[in-house]
Coordinates of C-alpha atoms and ligand atoms in Angstrom, one line a residue:
M1 CA 33.6 37.8 70.4
S2 CA 34.0 38.8 66.6
E3 CA 37.4 40.9 65.5
K4 CA 37.1 44.5 67.3
K5 CA 38.1 46.1 64.0
Q6 CA 35.0 49.1 63.3
L7 CA 31.8 47.2 62.4
S8 CA 30.7 47.9 58.7
A9 CA 27.8 51.0 58.1
V10 CA 26.0 48.0 57.1
E11 CA 25.9 46.7 61.1
K12 CA 24.9 49.8 62.1
T13 CA 22.0 50.1 60.1
K14 CA 20.9 46.9 61.5
T15 CA 21.6 47.9 64.8
S16 CA 19.9 51.3 64.8
S17 CA 16.7 50.1 62.2
N18 CA 13.9 49.5 64.6
G19 CA 13.1 45.9 64.1
L20 CA 13.9 46.6 60.4
R21 CA 11.8 49.5 60.3
G22 CA 14.6 51.9 59.5
T23 CA 12.6 54.7 57.2
I24 CA 11.1 52.6 54.8
K25 CA 7.3 53.8 55.4
E26 CA 9.4 57.4 54.8
S27 CA 10.7 56.4 51.9
L28 CA 8.1 54.9 50.1
A29 CA 5.5 57.8 50.8
D30 CA 8.1 60.6 49.1
N31 CA 7.6 60.5 45.7
I32 CA 10.0 62.8 44.4
T33 CA 12.3 59.7 43.4
G34 CA 11.3 55.6 43.1
A35 CA 14.2 54.7 45.0
V36 CA 14.3 54.4 48.9
S37 CA 17.2 55.7 51.1
E38 CA 20.4 53.7 51.3
D39 CA 20.3 52.4 54.8
D40 CA 16.4 51.8 53.1
Q41 CA 17.5 49.5 50.6
N42 CA 20.1 47.5 53.1
L43 CA 16.4 47.0 55.0
I44 CA 14.0 46.3 52.6
K45 CA 16.4 42.8 51.6
F46 CA 15.2 41.4 54.8
H47 CA 11.8 42.1 54.2
G48 CA 12.6 40.0 50.0
M49 CA 13.8 42.6 48.1
Y50 CA 16.2 44.7 45.8
Q51 CA 16.0 47.9 44.5
Q52 CA 17.7 48.0 41.0
D53 CA 17.6 49.8 38.0
D54 CA 17.6 49.2 34.2
R55 CA 20.8 49.1 33.3
D56 CA 19.6 49.1 29.1
R57 CA 18.4 52.2 29.8
R58 CA 21.0 54.4 32.1
E59 CA 22.7 56.3 29.5
E60 CA 19.3 57.3 27.7
R61 CA 18.3 58.6 31.0
A62 CA 20.8 60.1 31.8
E63 CA 21.5 62.2 28.5
K64 CA 17.9 63.2 29.5
K65 CA 18.8 63.8 32.8
L66 CA 16.4 62.0 34.3
E67 CA 17.4 59.7 37.5
R68 CA 17.7 56.1 36.7
L69 CA 14.7 53.8 36.2
Y70 CA 14.8 52.2 40.3
S71 CA 12.3 50.2 40.2
F72 CA 12.0 47.0 42.6
M73 CA 12.9 42.8 42.8
I74 CA 11.0 40.9 45.2
R75 CA 11.9 36.9 45.9
L76 CA 9.0 34.5 47.3
R77 CA 10.1 32.2 50.6
L78 CA 9.2 28.7 49.2
P79 CA 11.1 26.6 51.3
G80 CA 12.3 23.6 49.4
G81 CA 10.3 25.7 46.3
A82 CA 7.0 23.8 46.9
I83 CA 3.8 26.1 45.9
S84 CA 0.2 25.0 45.4
A85 CA -1.2 25.4 42.3
E86 CA -3.7 28.4 43.5
Q87 CA -0.6 29.9 44.5
W88 CA 1.1 29.8 41.3
I89 CA -1.7 31.4 40.0
A90 CA -2.0 34.1 42.6
A91 CA 1.6 34.2 41.7
N92 CA 1.5 34.8 37.9
E93 CA -1.3 37.5 38.0
V94 CA 0.7 38.9 40.7
A95 CA 3.6 39.4 37.6
N96 CA 1.4 40.3 35.6
D97 CA -0.6 43.1 37.2
Y98 CA 2.5 45.0 39.0
S99 CA 5.9 43.4 36.8
T100 CA 7.9 43.1 33.4
G101 CA 5.2 39.5 33.9
T102 CA 8.2 37.5 33.5
I103 CA 8.4 34.8 36.2
K104 CA 11.6 34.3 37.4
I105 CA 12.7 30.6 38.9
T106 CA 15.9 31.0 40.9
T107 CA 18.7 29.0 41.6
R108 CA 17.3 27.7 45.4
Q109 CA 13.9 27.4 43.9
T110 CA 11.6 29.9 44.8
I111 CA 10.3 32.7 42.2
Q112 CA 10.7 36.1 41.6
L113 CA 9.7 39.0 39.8
H114 CA 11.4 42.2 38.7
G115 CA 10.8 45.4 37.4
I116 CA 8.0 46.3 40.1
L117 CA 7.8 50.3 40.7
K118 CA 7.9 51.9 44.8
S119 CA 4.3 52.6 44.3
N120 CA 3.4 48.8 43.5
I121 CA 6.0 47.5 46.2
K122 CA 2.6 46.9 48.7
P123 CA -0.3 46.4 46.4
T124 CA 2.6 43.3 45.2
I125 CA 3.2 42.3 48.8
Q126 CA -0.7 42.3 49.7
S127 CA -1.8 40.3 46.8
F128 CA 1.0 37.9 48.0
N129 CA 0.0 37.7 51.2
K130 CA -3.9 36.6 50.2
A131 CA -2.7 34.3 48.6
K132 CA -0.6 33.3 51.8
L133 CA 2.8 34.0 50.0
D134 CA 5.5 36.0 51.8
S135 CA 8.8 37.2 51.1
I136 CA 10.5 37.6 54.3
A137 CA 13.6 37.0 54.9
T138 CA 14.5 35.7 51.0
C139 CA 16.9 38.5 51.3
G140 CA 19.2 40.6 53.9
D141 CA 22.2 38.9 56.5
I142 CA 19.5 36.4 57.9
N143 CA 19.1 32.3 56.5
R144 CA 17.6 32.4 53.1
N145 CA 15.2 30.2 51.3
V146 CA 16.2 26.4 52.4
T147 CA 16.6 24.3 49.7
C148 CA 15.7 20.4 49.5
A149 CA 16.3 17.5 46.7
A150 CA 12.7 17.8 44.8
H151 CA 12.3 14.5 43.5
P152 CA 9.9 12.7 45.6
V153 CA 11.1 9.7 43.0
Q154 CA 14.3 9.4 44.2
S155 CA 13.5 8.4 47.6
P156 CA 10.7 6.7 49.4
V157 CA 11.4 9.4 52.4
H158 CA 11.1 11.9 50.2
A159 CA 8.8 14.2 51.9
E160 CA 9.9 12.8 56.1
V161 CA 13.2 14.5 54.6
F162 CA 11.8 17.3 52.7
G163 CA 9.7 18.1 55.5
Y164 CA 12.6 19.6 57.1
A165 CA 12.9 22.6 54.3
K166 CA 9.5 23.6 56.3
K167 CA 10.7 23.2 60.1
I168 CA 14.3 25.0 59.8
S169 CA 12.8 27.8 58.0
A170 CA 10.0 28.0 60.8
L171 CA 12.9 27.8 63.5
L172 CA 15.3 30.4 62.0
F173 CA 12.2 32.6 60.9
P174 CA 12.6 36.5 62.4
K175 CA 10.5 37.5 65.1
T176 CA 10.1 41.3 63.8
Q177 CA 6.4 42.1 63.0
A178 CA 7.7 45.0 60.6
Y179 CA 6.9 42.9 57.8
Y180 CA 3.0 43.2 58.3
E181 CA 2.9 46.5 59.5
L182 CA 4.8 47.9 56.6
W183 CA 3.7 45.7 53.3
I184 CA 0.6 44.6 55.4
D185 CA -0.7 47.7 57.1
D186 CA -1.5 45.0 60.2
E187 CA -0.9 47.3 63.6
K188 CA -2.6 44.6 65.6
I189 CA -0.1 41.8 64.7
A190 CA 2.8 45.0 65.4
E191 CA 2.0 44.8 68.8
K192 CA 3.0 41.4 69.3
D193 CA 6.9 40.1 71.3
E194 CA 9.0 40.9 68.7
T195 CA 12.4 39.6 71.5
D196 CA 14.5 37.6 69.1
P197 CA 16.7 35.8 70.6
L198 CA 18.7 34.5 67.3
Y199 CA 18.7 37.4 65.4
Q200 CA 18.8 40.0 68.1
D201 CA 18.9 43.7 66.9
R202 CA 22.0 42.6 64.4
Y203 CA 20.8 39.7 62.8
L204 CA 23.5 37.6 60.9
P205 CA 27.2 39.1 60.0
R206 CA 26.3 38.2 56.2
K207 CA 23.5 36.2 54.2
F208 CA 23.1 32.6 55.5
K209 CA 22.4 29.4 53.1
I210 CA 21.2 26.0 54.5
G211 CA 20.4 23.6 51.7
I212 CA 19.5 19.8 52.3
G213 CA 21.0 16.6 49.7
I214 CA 19.4 13.7 49.2
P215 CA 22.2 11.2 47.8
P216 CA 22.6 9.9 45.2
N217 CA 21.1 13.2 43.5
N218 CA 23.1 15.8 44.5
E219 CA 20.4 18.6 42.6
V220 CA 20.4 21.0 45.2
D221 CA 24.4 21.2 44.8
V222 CA 24.4 20.9 49.1
L223 CA 27.6 21.9 49.5
T224 CA 27.8 25.1 48.5
N225 CA 25.7 26.3 51.2
D226 CA 26.7 27.4 54.8
L227 CA 25.7 24.6 56.0
A228 CA 24.5 21.5 54.0
L229 CA 22.5 18.6 55.5
I230 CA 23.6 15.0 53.5
A231 CA 20.2 12.7 54.5
I232 CA 21.2 9.5 55.3
I233 CA 19.0 6.7 53.7
E234 CA 19.6 3.2 55.0
N235 CA 17.3 0.4 54.2
N236 CA 14.3 3.0 53.4
E237 CA 14.7 4.7 56.7
F238 CA 15.6 8.3 57.1
K239 CA 18.4 7.9 60.0
G240 CA 19.2 11.7 60.0
F241 CA 21.7 14.1 58.7
N242 CA 25.3 14.5 58.1
V243 CA 25.9 17.9 58.8
A244 CA 28.8 20.2 56.7
I245 CA 29.7 23.5 57.6
G246 CA 31.3 26.7 55.4
G247 CA 29.7 26.6 51.9
G248 CA 29.7 29.4 49.3
L249 CA 31.0 30.3 46.0
S250 CA 32.0 33.8 46.2
A251 CA 35.0 35.8 45.3
T252 CA 36.0 39.3 44.0
H253 CA 37.9 39.8 40.9
G254 CA 41.5 40.5 41.8
N255 CA 40.5 39.8 45.7
A256 CA 42.9 37.0 47.0
D257 CA 41.3 36.6 50.4
T258 CA 38.1 35.5 49.2
Y259 CA 37.7 32.4 47.5
P260 CA 34.6 29.8 46.5
R261 CA 34.2 27.0 49.1
L262 CA 32.4 23.6 49.3
A263 CA 31.6 22.8 53.1
T264 CA 33.1 20.6 54.8
V265 CA 31.7 17.4 56.8
I266 CA 31.5 17.1 60.6
G267 CA 29.5 14.7 61.5
F268 CA 25.9 12.8 61.5
V269 CA 23.0 14.3 63.6
D270 CA 19.8 12.5 64.4
T271 CA 16.3 13.1 66.0
E272 CA 14.4 15.9 65.3
E273 CA 15.2 17.7 68.3
K274 CA 19.1 17.2 67.8
I275 CA 19.1 18.2 64.6
L276 CA 17.2 21.3 65.0
K277 CA 19.2 22.0 68.4
T278 CA 22.5 21.6 65.5
I279 CA 21.0 23.7 63.0
Y280 CA 20.5 26.7 65.3
E281 CA 23.5 26.7 67.2
I282 CA 25.4 27.0 63.7
V283 CA 24.2 29.8 63.1
T284 CA 24.4 31.3 67.1
V285 CA 28.4 30.4 66.5
Q286 CA 28.1 32.4 63.2
R287 CA 26.4 35.0 64.4
D288 CA 28.9 35.9 67.5
F289 CA 32.1 34.9 65.4
G290 CA 31.5 36.0 62.1
N291 CA 33.8 39.4 60.6
R292 CA 31.4 42.4 60.9
S293 CA 33.8 45.0 59.7
D294 CA 34.6 43.8 56.6
R295 CA 31.5 42.2 54.2
K296 CA 33.9 40.5 51.9
L297 CA 34.6 38.2 54.4
A298 CA 31.4 37.7 56.5
R299 CA 30.1 34.8 55.2
L300 CA 30.3 31.4 57.4
K301 CA 33.4 30.3 55.2
Y302 CA 35.6 32.3 56.2
T303 CA 34.7 32.5 60.0
V304 CA 35.4 28.2 59.5
D305 CA 38.8 29.5 57.9
R306 CA 39.9 31.8 60.7
I307 CA 39.1 29.6 63.7
G308 CA 39.1 26.3 62.4
I309 CA 37.2 23.9 61.6
D310 CA 37.5 21.9 65.0
S311 CA 36.9 25.0 67.2
Y312 CA 33.5 25.7 65.0
K313 CA 32.7 22.6 65.4
S314 CA 33.6 22.6 69.2
E315 CA 31.7 25.7 69.7
V316 CA 28.3 24.1 68.7
E317 CA 28.7 21.4 70.7
K318 CA 29.8 23.1 73.4
R319 CA 26.3 25.0 72.8
T320 CA 24.1 22.2 71.8
G321 CA 25.3 20.0 74.9
F322 CA 26.1 17.3 72.8
A323 CA 28.5 15.8 70.2
L324 CA 28.4 14.7 67.4
E325 CA 28.1 11.4 65.6
P326 CA 31.5 10.7 63.3
A327 CA 29.7 11.5 59.5
R328 CA 27.8 8.0 58.1
P329 CA 29.3 7.0 54.6
Y330 CA 26.7 8.1 51.3
T331 CA 28.1 8.7 47.7
F332 CA 26.7 11.2 45.2
T333 CA 26.4 9.8 42.0
A334 CA 24.9 12.3 39.8
R335 CA 23.6 16.8 39.5
K336 CA 20.2 16.2 37.6
D337 CA 17.0 17.0 37.2
Y338 CA 14.7 14.2 35.8
Y339 CA 13.1 15.2 33.0
G340 CA 9.8 14.3 31.9
W341 CA 7.2 11.8 33.6
Q342 CA 7.8 10.0 36.8
Q343 CA 6.4 8.5 39.3
S344 CA 6.5 8.1 43.1
A345 CA 6.9 5.3 45.1
Q346 CA 3.5 6.6 46.7
G347 CA 1.6 6.0 43.5
K348 CA 1.3 10.1 42.6
W349 CA 2.8 11.3 39.2
Y350 CA 5.7 14.0 39.1
F351 CA 6.6 15.9 35.1
T352 CA 9.4 17.9 35.0
L353 CA 9.9 20.6 32.5
F354 CA 12.5 22.3 31.3
V355 CA 12.9 25.9 31.4
E356 CA 15.5 27.5 30.1
N357 CA 17.3 29.6 32.5
G358 CA 14.1 29.9 34.6
R359 CA 12.4 32.7 33.2
V360 CA 8.3 31.7 32.7
L361 CA 7.4 33.5 29.9
D362 CA 5.5 33.3 26.8
D363 CA 8.3 33.3 23.7
E364 CA 8.7 32.1 20.5
Q365 CA 10.3 28.8 21.7
A366 CA 7.2 27.8 23.9
A367 CA 3.8 29.4 25.9
I368 CA 5.5 28.1 29.5
K369 CA 3.8 30.9 31.2
T370 CA 0.1 30.4 29.7
A371 CA 0.4 26.6 29.9
L372 CA 1.6 26.4 33.4
L373 CA -1.3 28.5 34.3
E374 CA -3.5 26.3 32.5
I375 CA -2.9 23.2 34.1
A376 CA -2.7 25.4 37.5
K377 CA -6.3 25.9 36.3
T378 CA -6.7 22.5 36.4
G379 CA -6.6 21.9 40.0
A380 CA -4.6 18.7 39.7
C381 CA -1.2 19.3 40.4
N382 CA 0.8 21.5 42.8
F383 CA 4.4 23.0 41.4
Q384 CA 7.5 22.6 42.9
F385 CA 11.2 24.6 41.6
T386 CA 14.2 23.0 41.2
A387 CA 17.9 24.2 41.7
S388 CA 18.5 23.8 38.1
Q389 CA 15.1 26.8 37.9
N390 CA 12.9 23.9 36.3
I391 CA 10.0 23.8 38.0
I392 CA 7.9 20.1 38.6
I393 CA 4.0 19.2 38.0
S394 CA 3.4 17.7 41.4
N395 CA 1.3 15.3 42.9
V396 CA -0.7 14.1 40.2
E397 CA -3.3 11.3 40.3
E398 CA -2.8 8.5 38.2
K399 CA -6.7 9.7 37.1
D400 CA -5.8 13.5 36.7
K401 CA -2.6 12.5 34.8
A402 CA -4.1 12.2 30.9
A403 CA -6.0 15.6 31.3
V404 CA -2.4 16.7 32.8
H405 CA -0.4 15.1 29.6
A406 CA -3.2 16.9 27.2
L407 CA -1.9 20.2 27.9
L408 CA 1.3 19.5 28.2
E409 CA 0.7 18.7 24.4
K410 CA -1.9 21.1 23.2
F411 CA 1.1 23.8 24.7
K412 CA 4.1 21.6 22.8
L413 CA 5.9 21.4 25.9
I414 CA 6.9 17.2 25.8
E415 CA 8.6 18.6 22.4
H416 CA 10.0 21.5 24.2
N417 CA 11.3 19.0 26.9
E418 CA 12.7 16.9 24.4
K419 CA 13.9 18.9 21.6
A420 CA 16.4 20.5 24.2
S421 CA 19.6 19.3 24.0
L422 CA 21.1 17.6 27.7
I423 CA 24.1 20.7 27.8
R424 CA 21.3 22.6 27.7
K425 CA 18.7 21.0 30.1
N426 CA 21.8 20.7 32.2
A427 CA 22.7 24.5 32.2
I428 CA 22.1 27.6 35.1
A429 CA 22.7 31.1 33.9
C430 CA 21.8 33.4 36.6
V431 CA 19.9 36.8 36.0
A432 CA 23.1 39.2 35.6
L433 CA 21.3 41.9 32.9
P434 CA 19.9 44.3 32.7
T435 CA 18.3 44.6 36.2
C436 CA 21.7 42.7 38.3
P437 CA 23.4 46.0 39.7
L438 CA 26.7 43.9 40.5
A439 CA 26.2 42.1 36.5
L440 CA 29.9 42.2 34.0
A441 CA 28.4 40.4 31.8
E442 CA 25.5 39.2 30.3
A443 CA 24.4 35.4 31.2
Q444 CA 20.6 34.8 31.3
R445 CA 20.5 37.2 27.6
Y446 CA 23.8 35.7 26.2
L447 CA 23.7 31.6 27.4
P448 CA 20.9 30.4 24.8
S449 CA 22.6 31.7 22.2
L450 CA 25.7 31.0 23.1
L451 CA 24.9 27.3 24.1
D452 CA 23.2 27.5 19.9
K453 CA 27.4 27.7 19.0
I454 CA 28.7 25.6 21.4
E455 CA 25.7 22.5 20.6
P456 CA 27.3 22.2 16.7
L457 CA 30.9 21.6 18.5
L458 CA 29.2 19.0 20.5
T459 CA 27.9 17.2 17.8
K460 CA 31.0 17.7 15.6
H461 CA 33.3 15.4 18.3
Q462 CA 30.1 13.0 19.0
L463 CA 29.3 14.1 22.4
D464 CA 25.8 15.1 22.2
E465 CA 24.9 12.3 24.5
Q466 CA 27.8 13.4 27.0
D467 CA 26.3 14.6 30.3
I468 CA 28.3 17.9 30.9
I469 CA 27.4 19.9 33.9
L470 CA 27.7 24.2 32.6
R471 CA 27.0 27.0 34.1
M472 CA 27.3 31.2 33.2
T473 CA 27.2 33.8 35.8
G474 CA 28.0 37.9 35.0
C475 CA 30.4 38.5 37.7
P476 CA 32.6 36.1 40.7
N477 CA 29.4 35.7 43.3
G478 CA 28.4 32.9 41.1
C479 CA 24.3 33.3 41.7
G480 CA 24.3 30.8 39.0
R481 CA 26.7 28.5 40.4
S482 CA 29.3 28.5 38.2
T483 CA 32.3 27.4 39.9
A484 CA 31.2 24.0 40.9
A485 CA 30.2 23.4 37.3
E486 CA 32.4 21.3 35.0
I487 CA 32.2 24.3 32.5
G488 CA 31.9 27.7 34.1
F489 CA 32.1 31.4 32.1
I490 CA 32.7 34.0 34.7
G491 CA 31.9 37.5 33.2
T492 CA 34.9 39.8 33.8
A493 CA 33.6 42.6 31.1
A494 CA 30.9 42.9 28.6
G495 CA 31.2 40.3 26.3
K496 CA 34.4 38.4 28.9
Y497 CA 34.3 35.2 30.6
N498 CA 36.8 33.6 32.4
L499 CA 37.0 29.9 31.2
H500 CA 36.8 27.1 34.5
L501 CA 36.9 23.5 33.9
G502 CA 37.8 20.5 35.8
G503 CA 34.5 20.6 38.6
D504 CA 33.7 17.2 39.0
N505 CA 29.7 16.0 37.7
E506 CA 28.8 15.8 40.8
G507 CA 28.9 18.7 42.7
Q508 CA 32.4 17.7 45.1
R509 CA 35.0 19.8 43.2
L510 CA 34.9 23.5 42.7
N511 CA 36.3 24.4 39.0
K512 CA 39.9 26.2 37.8
L513 CA 40.4 28.7 35.8
Y514 CA 41.5 27.5 32.3
K515 CA 41.5 30.7 30.5
E516 CA 40.8 34.0 31.2
N517 CA 39.1 37.0 29.7
A518 CA 37.7 35.1 26.9
D519 CA 35.0 36.1 24.4
E520 CA 32.7 34.5 22.1
P521 CA 35.1 33.0 19.2
Q522 CA 38.1 32.7 22.2
I523 CA 35.1 30.7 23.7
L524 CA 34.2 28.2 20.9
H525 CA 37.6 27.8 20.0
E526 CA 38.7 26.8 23.2
L527 CA 35.3 24.6 23.7
D528 CA 36.1 23.0 20.2
Q529 CA 39.8 21.6 20.8
L530 CA 39.3 20.1 24.3
F531 CA 35.8 17.9 23.1
G532 CA 38.2 16.8 20.7
L533 CA 41.2 15.7 23.1
Y534 CA 38.2 14.8 25.5
Q535 CA 36.3 12.2 22.7
K536 CA 39.8 11.1 21.5
S537 CA 41.4 10.2 25.0
K538 CA 38.6 10.4 28.0
Q539 CA 38.6 6.7 30.2
A540 CA 36.1 5.0 30.5
S541 CA 32.6 6.8 31.3
E542 CA 35.4 9.0 32.5
S543 CA 33.7 12.7 33.0
F544 CA 34.1 15.7 31.6
G545 CA 35.6 17.4 34.8
D546 CA 37.2 14.4 36.2
F547 CA 39.3 14.1 32.2
A548 CA 40.3 18.5 32.5
I549 CA 41.7 16.7 36.0
R550 CA 43.1 14.5 34.9
T551 CA 44.8 15.6 32.2
A552 CA 45.6 18.3 34.1
L553 CA 43.8 21.1 32.1
V554 CA 44.0 23.3 35.1
Ligands
SRM601 FE1 23.4 35.9 43.9 C1 23.8 39.2 45.2 C2 20.4 37.0 42.1 C3 21.2 32.3 43.8 C4 25.2 34.5 45.5 N1 22.4 37.9 43.4 C5 22.4 39.0 44.1 C6 21.5 39.8 43.5 C7 20.4 40.6 44.9 C8 22.9 41.4 43.7 C9 22.8 42.1 44.2 O1 23.0 41.9 45.4 O2 22.2 43.1 44.4 C10 21.0 39.6 42.2 C11 19.9 39.9 41.3 C12 20.0 39.6 40.2 C13 18.2 40.4 40.3 O3 18.4 41.5 38.7 O4 17.7 39.1 40.0 C14 20.8 37.9 42.4 N2 20.9 35.2 43.4 C15 20.4 35.6 42.3 C16 19.5 34.7 41.7 C17 18.6 35.0 41.2 C18 20.2 34.0 40.7 C19 19.3 33.4 39.7 O5 19.4 33.2 38.3 O6 19.0 32.1 40.2 C20 19.9 33.4 42.9 C21 18.4 33.8 44.2 C22 18.2 32.5 45.2 C23 17.3 32.8 45.6 O7 16.2 32.4 45.2 O8 17.4 33.2 47.0 C24 21.4 33.8 43.7 N3 23.7 33.8 44.7 C25 23.0 33.2 44.4 C26 24.1 31.8 44.9 C27 23.5 30.2 44.5 C28 23.1 29.6 45.7 O9 22.4 30.1 46.4 O10 22.9 28.4 45.5 C29 24.9 32.2 45.2 C30 26.5 31.3 45.2 C31 26.4 31.4 46.5 C32 26.5 31.5 47.5 O11 25.8 32.5 48.2 O12 27.4 31.8 48.2 C33 24.8 33.5 44.9 N4 24.5 36.3 44.9 C34 25.2 35.6 45.4 C35 26.4 36.9 46.1 C36 27.6 37.0 46.5 C37 27.3 36.6 48.2 C38 28.8 36.9 48.7 O13 29.3 35.8 49.6 O14 29.8 37.3 48.7 C39 25.8 38.1 45.4 C40 26.4 39.5 46.7 C41 26.8 39.7 47.9 O15 25.7 39.7 48.4 O16 26.8 41.2 47.9 C42 24.5 38.0 45.0
SF4_602 FE1 24.4 39.0 39.2 FE2 26.7 38.2 39.6 FE3 24.8 37.3 41.1 FE4 25.0 36.9 37.7 S1 26.5 36.3 39.6 S2 23.0 37.5 39.4 S3 25.4 38.9 37.5 S4 25.6 39.1 41.5

């Protein structure tokens, strides 16, 4: 049904992989190299890991005629970003034992560890497995970690909506047992039936992302997903979801056929059975119609634009056997994390801690890693990651709140939260260098120091209290969702960024290119001018992104 062009090499790797096994066993046993074979590099993604190398050390290694310093990044599957205190303790230990030690909270509400040597992959996965954690399908051409609005304070029916993250993750879980066989040595499980009616042996043409948003807060950037579910809540009752398809943020510099796109709402669906059926068939349509010859054009957004949104919808309805209802009204008015203590309708307490760019470590700013470990050890909470790379200390009973608060005080984390400026707390940066092989410029290692220089500009123009969403990525793939920011920086080369403006504050409008290849002095000069203009001529409560559009800056 998809295009009759030659299949991409990855398609062949998948179908000939014997249930995603490939030659991974042999690659692991090969002690001559720290890498795995090229085909296996693609297959291990489905098991939740990426082969990387330390890009800071490439030159030095090349001079010494050594192979690159290979290691692996492993990403956990945590639908909606929920993890128990015991699991956090286990993850902390695994991070110390096998990785760089830093735990990275991602923009899709999970954590990943970097720097794991090939010989340590198995012990890492086995330790995670003991804590009932896995990394299945967090990468690769498959449904990825399902995101969901994290804060229970948003709605009295939050738990009901949140429950769908797990249900969807289970619905779209692959049937191959290769993960257990390869990494856990569980031969018995390997005898299970692996027939997979959803993924078959070809999986999806490309990664597939699902997000669940709960209006009025669009904290998960729901419309940037291949499949976006917008919870419709009327009179404190969950009615169902508006369904939107075709979101995705990546573009390739110089390739006009690629572009970021927000999802288009195609209708409303209620009842659990119908919701899950609709989701399943949206995935099968992409499986059957997605482009399998050009991976740059393989995401659902391109399928939708190629066959047309109405045809996509009709095909889904043909497969489910029912029509979607007309979309219900909804409004997003914010895109933010609720920092500090908040209480849910059920009376439990939640403390959202700012973690700059999601890097959980102890540094001169704060001992966040030690503090979270101590808090986890009280057993008085769970944890919850947000799509803005922060952590919520969750489900704290009234009786335990004082003890948790005392630890937050002890490690100066209340102060840490309060000290951070609004723009910094709103900001996101992707990983980029030194581990990301696709990075063209720095992001998480650079944005904090750039913000040090942007903050005084905001103060100069009396804009410290202005809620502006600023994001940076080291390349146009969009991992830090910079094209959905009011101020977006997209790396083009070392020290150079395309400056984008005009995204809205709520995540319902993408930004546009304002200035190409700007270096730091140019960035600061431009922002100084822009903030001055904004302060002078903004209309009442007009956001910076809306101002940029109204005044035709972009
Ligand atoms: Fe991403 C590839 C990191 C969220 C779009 N992303 C990568 C890789 C794995 C590089 C690679 O292919 O070798 C990066 C690993 C860096 C490292 O060293 O850890 C990487 N992406 C990340 C994370 C960790 C960024 C972060 O700082 O939090 C996020 C992990 C999310 C997760 O837990 O699953 C992450 N990536 C995103 C998002 C944002 C989102 O999903 O909300 C996007 C944009 C939305 C989208 O998918 O359109 C995103 N990542 C990409 C793409 C472009 C895909 C495309 O359509 O072309 C790539 C490149 C690729 O797949 O070829 C990519
Ligand atoms: Fe790497 Fe680019 Fe993603 Fe940043 S946006 S993590 S540089 S792929």
